[in-house]
Tab-separated table of C-alpha atoms in Angstrom:
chain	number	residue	atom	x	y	z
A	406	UNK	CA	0.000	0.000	0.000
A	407	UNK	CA	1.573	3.213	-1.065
A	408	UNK	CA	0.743	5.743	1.907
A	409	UNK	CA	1.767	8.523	4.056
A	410	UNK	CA	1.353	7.686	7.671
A	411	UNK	CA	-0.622	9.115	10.446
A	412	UNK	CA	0.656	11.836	12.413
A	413	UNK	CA	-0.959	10.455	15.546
A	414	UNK	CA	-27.073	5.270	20.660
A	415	UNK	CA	-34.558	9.676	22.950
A	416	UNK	CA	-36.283	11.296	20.306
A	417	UNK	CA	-38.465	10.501	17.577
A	418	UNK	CA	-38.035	6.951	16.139
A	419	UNK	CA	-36.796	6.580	12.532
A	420	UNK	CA	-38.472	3.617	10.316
A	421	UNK	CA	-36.710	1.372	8.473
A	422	UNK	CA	-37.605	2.582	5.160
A	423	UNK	CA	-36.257	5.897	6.224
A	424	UNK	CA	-33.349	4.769	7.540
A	425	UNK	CA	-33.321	2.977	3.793
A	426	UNK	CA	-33.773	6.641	1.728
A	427	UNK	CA	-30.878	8.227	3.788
A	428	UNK	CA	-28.409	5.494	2.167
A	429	UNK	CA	-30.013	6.797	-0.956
A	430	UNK	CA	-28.539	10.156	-0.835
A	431	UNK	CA	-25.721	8.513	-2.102
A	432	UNK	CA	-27.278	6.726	-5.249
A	433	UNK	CA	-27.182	9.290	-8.738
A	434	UNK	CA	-30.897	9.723	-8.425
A	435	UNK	CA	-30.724	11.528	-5.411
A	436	UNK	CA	-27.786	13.718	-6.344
A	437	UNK	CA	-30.180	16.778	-5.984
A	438	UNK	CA	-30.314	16.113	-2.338
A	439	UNK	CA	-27.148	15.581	-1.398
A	440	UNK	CA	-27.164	19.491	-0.191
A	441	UNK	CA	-29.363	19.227	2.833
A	442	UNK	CA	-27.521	16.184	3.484
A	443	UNK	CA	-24.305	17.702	3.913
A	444	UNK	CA	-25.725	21.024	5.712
A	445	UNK	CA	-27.577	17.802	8.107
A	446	UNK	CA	-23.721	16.433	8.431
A	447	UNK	CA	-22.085	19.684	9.424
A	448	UNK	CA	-24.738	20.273	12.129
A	449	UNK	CA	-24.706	17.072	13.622
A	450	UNK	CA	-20.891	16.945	13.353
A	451	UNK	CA	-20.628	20.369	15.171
A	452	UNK	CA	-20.415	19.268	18.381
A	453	UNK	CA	-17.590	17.038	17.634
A	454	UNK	CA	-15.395	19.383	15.306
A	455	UNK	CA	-14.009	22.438	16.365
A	456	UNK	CA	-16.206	25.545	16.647
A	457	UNK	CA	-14.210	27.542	13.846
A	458	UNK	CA	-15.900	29.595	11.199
A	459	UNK	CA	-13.911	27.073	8.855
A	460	UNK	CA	-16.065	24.625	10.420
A	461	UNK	CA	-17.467	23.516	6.677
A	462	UNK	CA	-14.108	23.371	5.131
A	463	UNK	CA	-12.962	21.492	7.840
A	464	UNK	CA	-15.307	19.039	8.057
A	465	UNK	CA	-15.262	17.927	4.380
A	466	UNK	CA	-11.154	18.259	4.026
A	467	UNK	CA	-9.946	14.835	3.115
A	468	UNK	CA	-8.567	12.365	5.478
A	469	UNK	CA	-7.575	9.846	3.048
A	470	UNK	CA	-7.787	9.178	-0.294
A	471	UNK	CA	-8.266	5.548	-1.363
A	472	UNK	CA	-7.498	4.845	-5.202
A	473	UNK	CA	-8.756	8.771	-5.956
A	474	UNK	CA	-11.888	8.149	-3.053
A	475	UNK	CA	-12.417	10.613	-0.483
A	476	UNK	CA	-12.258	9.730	3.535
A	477	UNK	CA	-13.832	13.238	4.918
A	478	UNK	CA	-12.735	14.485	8.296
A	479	UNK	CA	-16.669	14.435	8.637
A	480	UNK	CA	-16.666	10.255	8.034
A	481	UNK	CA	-13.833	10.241	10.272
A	482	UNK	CA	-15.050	11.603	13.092
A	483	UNK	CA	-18.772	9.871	12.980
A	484	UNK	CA	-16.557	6.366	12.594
A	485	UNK	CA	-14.782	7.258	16.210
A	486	UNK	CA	-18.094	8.269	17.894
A	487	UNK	CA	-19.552	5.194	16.749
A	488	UNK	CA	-16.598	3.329	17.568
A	489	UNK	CA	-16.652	5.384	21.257
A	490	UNK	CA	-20.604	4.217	21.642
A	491	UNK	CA	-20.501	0.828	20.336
A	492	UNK	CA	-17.360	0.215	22.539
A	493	UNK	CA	-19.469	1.738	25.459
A	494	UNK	CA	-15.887	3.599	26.684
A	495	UNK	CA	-16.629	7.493	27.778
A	496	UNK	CA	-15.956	9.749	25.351
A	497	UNK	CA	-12.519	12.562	25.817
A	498	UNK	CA	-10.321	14.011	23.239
A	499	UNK	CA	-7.316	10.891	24.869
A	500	UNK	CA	-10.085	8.588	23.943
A	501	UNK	CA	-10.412	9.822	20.363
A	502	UNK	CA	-6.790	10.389	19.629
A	503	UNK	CA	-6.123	6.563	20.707
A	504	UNK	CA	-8.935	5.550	18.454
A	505	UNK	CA	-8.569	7.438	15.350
A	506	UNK	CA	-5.602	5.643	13.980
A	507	UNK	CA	-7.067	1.985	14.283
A	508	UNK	CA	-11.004	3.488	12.916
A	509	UNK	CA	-9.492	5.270	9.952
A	510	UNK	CA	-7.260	2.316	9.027
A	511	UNK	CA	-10.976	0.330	9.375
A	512	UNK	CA	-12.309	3.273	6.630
A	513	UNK	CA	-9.580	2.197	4.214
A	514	UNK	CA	-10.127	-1.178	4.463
A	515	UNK	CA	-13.911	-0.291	4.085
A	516	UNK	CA	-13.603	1.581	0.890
A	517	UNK	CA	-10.719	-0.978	-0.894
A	518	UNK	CA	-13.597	-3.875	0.482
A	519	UNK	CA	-16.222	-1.575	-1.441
A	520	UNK	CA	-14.505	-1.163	-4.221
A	521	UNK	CA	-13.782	-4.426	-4.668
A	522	UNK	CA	-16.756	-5.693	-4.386
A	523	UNK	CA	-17.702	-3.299	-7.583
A	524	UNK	CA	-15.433	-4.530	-9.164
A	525	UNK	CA	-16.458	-8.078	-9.411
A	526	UNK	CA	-20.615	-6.767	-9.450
A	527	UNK	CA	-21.254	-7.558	-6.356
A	528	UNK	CA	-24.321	-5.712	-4.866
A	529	UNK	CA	-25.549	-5.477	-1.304
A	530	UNK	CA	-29.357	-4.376	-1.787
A	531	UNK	CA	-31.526	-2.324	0.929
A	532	UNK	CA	-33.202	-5.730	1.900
A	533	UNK	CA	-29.665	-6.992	3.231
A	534	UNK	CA	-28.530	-3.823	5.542
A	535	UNK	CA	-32.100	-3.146	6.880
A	536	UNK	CA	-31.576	-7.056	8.356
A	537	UNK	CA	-28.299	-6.549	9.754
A	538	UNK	CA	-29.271	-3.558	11.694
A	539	UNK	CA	-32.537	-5.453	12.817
A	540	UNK	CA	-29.982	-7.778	14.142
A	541	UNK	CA	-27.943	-5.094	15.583
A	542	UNK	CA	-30.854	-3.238	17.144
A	543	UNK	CA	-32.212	-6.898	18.947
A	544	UNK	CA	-28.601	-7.314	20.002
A	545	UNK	CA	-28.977	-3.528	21.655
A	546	UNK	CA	-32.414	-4.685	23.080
A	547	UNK	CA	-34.025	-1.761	21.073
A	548	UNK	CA	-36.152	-1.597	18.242
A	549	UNK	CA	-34.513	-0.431	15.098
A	550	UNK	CA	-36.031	3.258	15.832
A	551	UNK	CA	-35.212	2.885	18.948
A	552	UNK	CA	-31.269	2.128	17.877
A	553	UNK	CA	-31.344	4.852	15.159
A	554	UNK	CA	-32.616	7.391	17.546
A	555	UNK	CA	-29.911	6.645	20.172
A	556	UNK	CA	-27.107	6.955	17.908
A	557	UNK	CA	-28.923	10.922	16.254
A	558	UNK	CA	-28.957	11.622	20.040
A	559	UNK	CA	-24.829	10.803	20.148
A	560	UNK	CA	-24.328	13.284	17.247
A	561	UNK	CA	-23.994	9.965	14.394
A	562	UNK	CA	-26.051	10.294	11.426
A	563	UNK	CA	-27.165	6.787	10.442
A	564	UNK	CA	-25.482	6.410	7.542
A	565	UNK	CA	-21.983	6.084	9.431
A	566	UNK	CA	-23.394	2.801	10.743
A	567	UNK	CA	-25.418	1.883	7.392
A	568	UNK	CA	-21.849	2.249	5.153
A	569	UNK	CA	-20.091	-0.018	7.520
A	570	UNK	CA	-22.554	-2.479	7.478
A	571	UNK	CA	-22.962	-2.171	3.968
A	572	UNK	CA	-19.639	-2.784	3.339
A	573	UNK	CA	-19.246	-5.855	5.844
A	574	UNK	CA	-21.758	-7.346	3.632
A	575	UNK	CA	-20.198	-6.726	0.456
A	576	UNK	CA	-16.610	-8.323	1.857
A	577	UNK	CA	-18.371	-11.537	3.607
A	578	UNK	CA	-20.203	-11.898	0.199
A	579	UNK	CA	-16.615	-11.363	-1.650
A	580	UNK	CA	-15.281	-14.220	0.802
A	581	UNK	CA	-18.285	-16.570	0.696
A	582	UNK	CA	-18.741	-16.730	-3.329
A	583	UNK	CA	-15.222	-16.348	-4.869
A	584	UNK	CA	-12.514	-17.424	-2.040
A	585	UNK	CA	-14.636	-20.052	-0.023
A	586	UNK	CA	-15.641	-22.480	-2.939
A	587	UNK	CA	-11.476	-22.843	-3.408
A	588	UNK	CA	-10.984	-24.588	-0.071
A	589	UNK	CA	-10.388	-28.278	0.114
A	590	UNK	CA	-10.675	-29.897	3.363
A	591	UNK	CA	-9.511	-33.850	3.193
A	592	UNK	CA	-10.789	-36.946	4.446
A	593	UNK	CA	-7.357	-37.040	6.542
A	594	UNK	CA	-7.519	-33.445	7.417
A	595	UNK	CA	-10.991	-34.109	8.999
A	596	UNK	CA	-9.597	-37.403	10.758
A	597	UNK	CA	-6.541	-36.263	12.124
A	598	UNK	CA	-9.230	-33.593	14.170
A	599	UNK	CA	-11.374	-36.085	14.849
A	600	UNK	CA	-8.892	-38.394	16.379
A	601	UNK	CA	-7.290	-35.551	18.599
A	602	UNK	CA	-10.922	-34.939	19.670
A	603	UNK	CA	-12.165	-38.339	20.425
A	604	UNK	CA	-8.914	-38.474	22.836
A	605	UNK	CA	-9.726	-35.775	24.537
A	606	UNK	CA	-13.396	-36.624	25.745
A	607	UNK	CA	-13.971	-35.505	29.425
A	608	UNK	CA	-11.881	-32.323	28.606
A	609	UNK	CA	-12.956	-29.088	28.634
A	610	UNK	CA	-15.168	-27.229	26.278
A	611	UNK	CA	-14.607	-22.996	26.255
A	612	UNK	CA	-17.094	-20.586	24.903
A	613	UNK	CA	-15.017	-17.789	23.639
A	614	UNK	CA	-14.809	-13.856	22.057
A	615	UNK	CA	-11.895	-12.859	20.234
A	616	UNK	CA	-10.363	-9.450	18.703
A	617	UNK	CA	-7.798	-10.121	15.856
A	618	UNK	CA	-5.398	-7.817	14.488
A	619	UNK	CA	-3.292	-8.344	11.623
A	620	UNK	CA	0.236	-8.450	10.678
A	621	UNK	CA	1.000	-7.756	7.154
A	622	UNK	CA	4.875	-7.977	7.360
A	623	UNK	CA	7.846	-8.261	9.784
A	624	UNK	CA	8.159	-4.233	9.370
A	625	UNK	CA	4.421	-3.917	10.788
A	626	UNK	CA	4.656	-6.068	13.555
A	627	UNK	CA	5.442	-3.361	16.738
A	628	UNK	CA	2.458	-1.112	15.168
A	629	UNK	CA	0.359	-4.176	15.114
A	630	UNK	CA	1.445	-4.983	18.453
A	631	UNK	CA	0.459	-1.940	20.033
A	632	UNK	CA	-2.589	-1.540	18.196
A	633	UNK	CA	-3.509	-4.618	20.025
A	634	UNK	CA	-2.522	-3.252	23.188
A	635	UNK	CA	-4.202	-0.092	22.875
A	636	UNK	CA	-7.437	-2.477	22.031
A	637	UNK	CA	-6.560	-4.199	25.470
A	638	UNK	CA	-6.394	-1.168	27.342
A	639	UNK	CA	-10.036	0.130	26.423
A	640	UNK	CA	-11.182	-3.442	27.914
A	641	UNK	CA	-9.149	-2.969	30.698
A	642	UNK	CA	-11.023	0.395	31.305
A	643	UNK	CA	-14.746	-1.357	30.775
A	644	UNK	CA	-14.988	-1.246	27.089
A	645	UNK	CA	-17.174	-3.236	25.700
A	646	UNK	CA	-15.841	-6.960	23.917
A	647	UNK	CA	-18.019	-7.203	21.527
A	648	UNK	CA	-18.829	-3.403	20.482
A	649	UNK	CA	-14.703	-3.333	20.213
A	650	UNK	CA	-14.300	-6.619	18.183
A	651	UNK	CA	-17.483	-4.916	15.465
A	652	UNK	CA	-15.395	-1.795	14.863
A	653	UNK	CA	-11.836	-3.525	15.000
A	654	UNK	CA	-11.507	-7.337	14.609
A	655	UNK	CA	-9.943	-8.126	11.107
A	656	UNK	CA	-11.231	-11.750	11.732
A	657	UNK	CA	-14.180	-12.961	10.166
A	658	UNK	CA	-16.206	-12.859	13.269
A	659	UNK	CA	-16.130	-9.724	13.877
A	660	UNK	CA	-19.718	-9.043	12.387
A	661	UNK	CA	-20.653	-11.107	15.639
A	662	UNK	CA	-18.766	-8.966	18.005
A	663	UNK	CA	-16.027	-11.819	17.852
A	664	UNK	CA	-18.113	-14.706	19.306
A	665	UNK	CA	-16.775	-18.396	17.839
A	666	UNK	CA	-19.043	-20.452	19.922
A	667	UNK	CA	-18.281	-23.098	21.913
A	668	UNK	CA	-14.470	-25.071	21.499
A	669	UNK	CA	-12.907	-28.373	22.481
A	670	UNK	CA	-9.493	-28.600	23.912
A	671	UNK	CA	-7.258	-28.733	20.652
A	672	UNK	CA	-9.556	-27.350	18.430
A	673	UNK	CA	-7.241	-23.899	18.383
A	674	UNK	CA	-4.156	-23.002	16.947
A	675	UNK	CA	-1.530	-24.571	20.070
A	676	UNK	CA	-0.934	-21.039	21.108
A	677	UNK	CA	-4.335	-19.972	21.688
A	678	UNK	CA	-4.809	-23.386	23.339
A	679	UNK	CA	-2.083	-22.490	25.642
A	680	UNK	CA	-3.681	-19.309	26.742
A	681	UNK	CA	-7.201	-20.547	27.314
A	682	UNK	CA	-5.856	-22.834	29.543
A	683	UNK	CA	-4.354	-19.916	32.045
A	684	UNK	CA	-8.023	-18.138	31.574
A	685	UNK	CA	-10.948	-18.739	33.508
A	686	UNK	CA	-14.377	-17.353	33.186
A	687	UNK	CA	-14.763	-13.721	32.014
A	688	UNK	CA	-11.248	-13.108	32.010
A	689	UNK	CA	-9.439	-11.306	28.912
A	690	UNK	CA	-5.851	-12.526	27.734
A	691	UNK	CA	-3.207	-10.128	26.031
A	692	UNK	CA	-2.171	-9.809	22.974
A	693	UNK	CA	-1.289	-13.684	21.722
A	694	UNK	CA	1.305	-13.434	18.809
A	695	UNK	CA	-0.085	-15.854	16.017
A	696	UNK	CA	0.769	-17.470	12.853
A	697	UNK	CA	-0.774	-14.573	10.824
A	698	UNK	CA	-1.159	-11.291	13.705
A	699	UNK	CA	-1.637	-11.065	17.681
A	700	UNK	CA	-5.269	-12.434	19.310
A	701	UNK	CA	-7.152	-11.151	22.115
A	702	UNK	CA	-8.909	-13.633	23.875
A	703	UNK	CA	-12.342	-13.610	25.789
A	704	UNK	CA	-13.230	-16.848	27.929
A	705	UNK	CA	-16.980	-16.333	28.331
A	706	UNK	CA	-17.660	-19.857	29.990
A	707	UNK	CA	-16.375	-23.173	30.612
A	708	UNK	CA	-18.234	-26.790	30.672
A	709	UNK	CA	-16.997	-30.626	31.022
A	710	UNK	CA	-17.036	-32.320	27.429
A	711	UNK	CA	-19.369	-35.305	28.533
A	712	UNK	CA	-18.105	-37.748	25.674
A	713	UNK	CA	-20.786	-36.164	23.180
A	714	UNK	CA	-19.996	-37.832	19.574
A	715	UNK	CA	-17.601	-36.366	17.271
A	716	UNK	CA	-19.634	-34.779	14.726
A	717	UNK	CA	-17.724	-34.504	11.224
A	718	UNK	CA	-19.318	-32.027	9.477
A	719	UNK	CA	-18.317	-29.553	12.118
A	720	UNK	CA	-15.006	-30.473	11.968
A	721	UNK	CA	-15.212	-29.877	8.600
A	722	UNK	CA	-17.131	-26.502	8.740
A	723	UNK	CA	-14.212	-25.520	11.512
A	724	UNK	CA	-10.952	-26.732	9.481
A	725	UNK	CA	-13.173	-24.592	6.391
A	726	UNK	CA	-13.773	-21.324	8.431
A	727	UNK	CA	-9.673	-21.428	9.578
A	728	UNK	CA	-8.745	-21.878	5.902
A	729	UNK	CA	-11.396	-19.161	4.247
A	730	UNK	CA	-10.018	-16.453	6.618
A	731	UNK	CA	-6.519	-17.214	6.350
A	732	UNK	CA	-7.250	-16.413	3.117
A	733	UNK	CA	-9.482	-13.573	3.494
A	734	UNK	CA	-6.488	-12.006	5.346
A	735	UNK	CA	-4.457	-12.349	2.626
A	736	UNK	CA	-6.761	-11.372	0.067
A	737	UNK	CA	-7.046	-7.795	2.372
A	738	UNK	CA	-3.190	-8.002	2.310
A	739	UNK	CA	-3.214	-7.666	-1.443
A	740	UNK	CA	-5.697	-5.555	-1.821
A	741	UNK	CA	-3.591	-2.958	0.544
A	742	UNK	CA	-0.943	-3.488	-0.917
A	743	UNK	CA	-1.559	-2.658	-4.226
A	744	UNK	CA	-3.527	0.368	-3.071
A	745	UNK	CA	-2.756	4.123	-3.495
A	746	UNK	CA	-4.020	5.618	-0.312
A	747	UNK	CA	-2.865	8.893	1.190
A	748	UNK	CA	-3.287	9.829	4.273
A	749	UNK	CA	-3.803	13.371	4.748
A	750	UNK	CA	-4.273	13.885	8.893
C-alpha cells in the first residue's frame, strides 16, 4: 500500500424505510439532495469538530484518499463516535486520539472492500442492511427506531453505521462466493481432528470472544502490536468486547462482536490453546502473537465435554472457516498493498 502515515445510541423513532432513503442520498438519483444532506452532516458533526468559522471546510477536508476516493474528516469523526458508543468507553479528546488511527485504518479497508466488491458486481441491496441492523438493534435490546434514535442523540447520522454495514456485507459476500468455494478440506484433514478430539473426551469445552489484528509484514509487527494493546487497554477500562471486536476485529467474526461459539481442547491453533488454559471465566488474555497477527482472547464460559460424539461435518465446517479467513487475510493483504491511499491527517 503506497501511503503517508498518520501523524498520531430519545427522540423521535426513525423507520426502516427511512433509515433505507438516507443510504439513498448517495445513489445518482438523489444527487439533488445531497445538499441538505451535507448542511444535516455539518450540524450534527458540530459538536464534535471544532467551533471555527472554517467549520465547513474542515469538516469535508480529506482524510484519506483511497485509489482517488475521499475519507472526509466528517466520516472520520462519525466512525470514532460510533466506535466510542458501540465500545461503550466514555468519550474525551485521549479517547479519540487513541482511536482514530485503528477506525481510519478500518475506513480504508472499508472503501478498498467496497470497491472491490464493484469490481467483481457484487451488490448489497436495501433488503440486506435493513436485516443486519434489525440484528444489531435486537442485540442492543431496542427496536430499530429505537437504535437509530440513540445513535442521532450521540451526534452519528445513520449512515456512518449503514456504510459499515454495507460494506461488511459486500466483503463476507466477496469471501463466501469467490474465495470459499477454493478450499479443500480432506478426508485425513478431517480425521486427524477427529482423532485428537475423540482423545480428549472428558476435557474441557470454552465458549469464547476474540479481537484479531493483523500483521501484514515483519516491518508492521510493533504497530500491530500496540494496536492490540491499545485495544486491550479500552477493555481494561470497561470497554465493551463485543462493540470493540465490530469496529476492530480483522477476523471474520467480527460481524458477531467476535463470538466463535463453543471449542474443544485442541480445536485452536496450540498457542491460543495455551492461553485458554491460564483463563478462567470472564477473564481477557493479552495480545497472543499468532501465525498470521496477535489475538485477544475472551473466555466467556467453561463446561466438562461429557463424551458427546464427534460430529464430522463440524469439523469440517471448523478446518473450512480457519482456511477461508486465512485467506481472506491475505486477500485484504493484497488488496492494501496494491492500493494508493494517502493519508492526509
Amino acid at each position: 500500500m503506497n501511503r503517508r502515515r498518520p501523524a498520531g445510541y430519545s427522540g423521535a423513532a426513525i423507520s426502516r424505510d427511512e433509515c433505507m432513503s438516507v443510504r439513498k442520498f448517495y445513489t445518482p438519483g438523489h444527487r439533488s439532495r445531497i445538499g441538505s444532506f451535507l448542511l444535516l452532516c455539518c450540524l450534527i458533526s458540530i459538536a464534535f469538530l471544532p467551533r471555527t468559522t472554517a467549520l465547513a471546510q474542515e469538516a469535508f477536508r480529506p482524510a484519506a484518499v483511497v485509489n482517488d476516493e475521499v475519507i472526509s474528516v466528517l466520516d472520520l469523526a462519525m466512525r470514532v463516535r460510533l466506535a466510542i458508543v458501540g465500545a461503550g468507553v466514555n468519550d474525551s479528546p485521549e479517547v479519540r486520539r487513541r482511536l482514530t488511527p485503528q477506525v481510519l485504518r478500518g475506513l480504508i479497508d472499508e472503501r478498498l472492500q467496497m470497491q472491490e466488491a464493484g469490481r467483481l458486481d457484487i451488490a448489497v441491496s436495501d433488503d440486506q442492511v435493513a436485516n443486519a441492523l434489525q440484528q444489531i438493534s435486537q442485540q442492543n435490546g431496542m427496536s430499530e427506531g429505537q437504535f437509530l434514535s440513540m445513535l442521532r442523540n450521540r451526534g452519528i447520522i445513520p449512515t456512518t453505521l449503514i456504510d459499515q454495514i454495507r460494506a461488511q456485507i459486500a466483503w463476507q459476500s466477496i469471501v463466501q462466493r469467490r474465495l470459499r468455494p477454493t478450499i479443500v478440506i480432506s478426508d485425513e484433514e478431517v480425521q486427524e481432528v477427529a482423532d485428537r478430539l475423540a482423545s480428549r473426551q472428558g476435557s474441557i469445552e470454552r465458549r469464547i470472544a476474540e479481537i484479531f489484528v493483523s500483521v501484514e509484514s515483519a516491518a508492521q509487527e510493533d504497530q500491530a502490536l500496540a494496536n492490540a494493546n491499545r485495544l486491550l487497554e479500552q477493555l481494561r477500562a470497561g470497554a465493551n468486547f463485543a462493540g470493540l471486536a465490530r469496529q476492530f476485529s480483522q477476523s471474520g467474526t467480527a460481524s458477531l462482536g467476535g463470538d466463535r461459539g463453543w471449542v474443544q481442547d485442541g480445536e485452536l491453533p496450540e498457542e491460543l490453546n495455551k492461553a485458554l488454559a491460564q483463563m478462567g471465566p470472564g477473564d481477557v488474555s493479552p495480545p497472543i502473537r499468532s501465525l498470521s497477527g496477535f489475538t485477544i482472547l475472551l473466555l466467556r464460559d467453561l463446561r466438562k465435554n461429557e463424551g458427546q460424539s464427534i460430529d464430522r461435518t463440524r469439523i469440517q465446517r471448523n478446518l473450512t472457516d480457519q482456511r477461508v479467513n486465512q485467506l481472506a487475510q491475505r486477500s485484504m493483504q493484497e488488496l492494501r498493498r496494491t492500493a494508493n491511499v494517502d493519508v492526509r491527517i
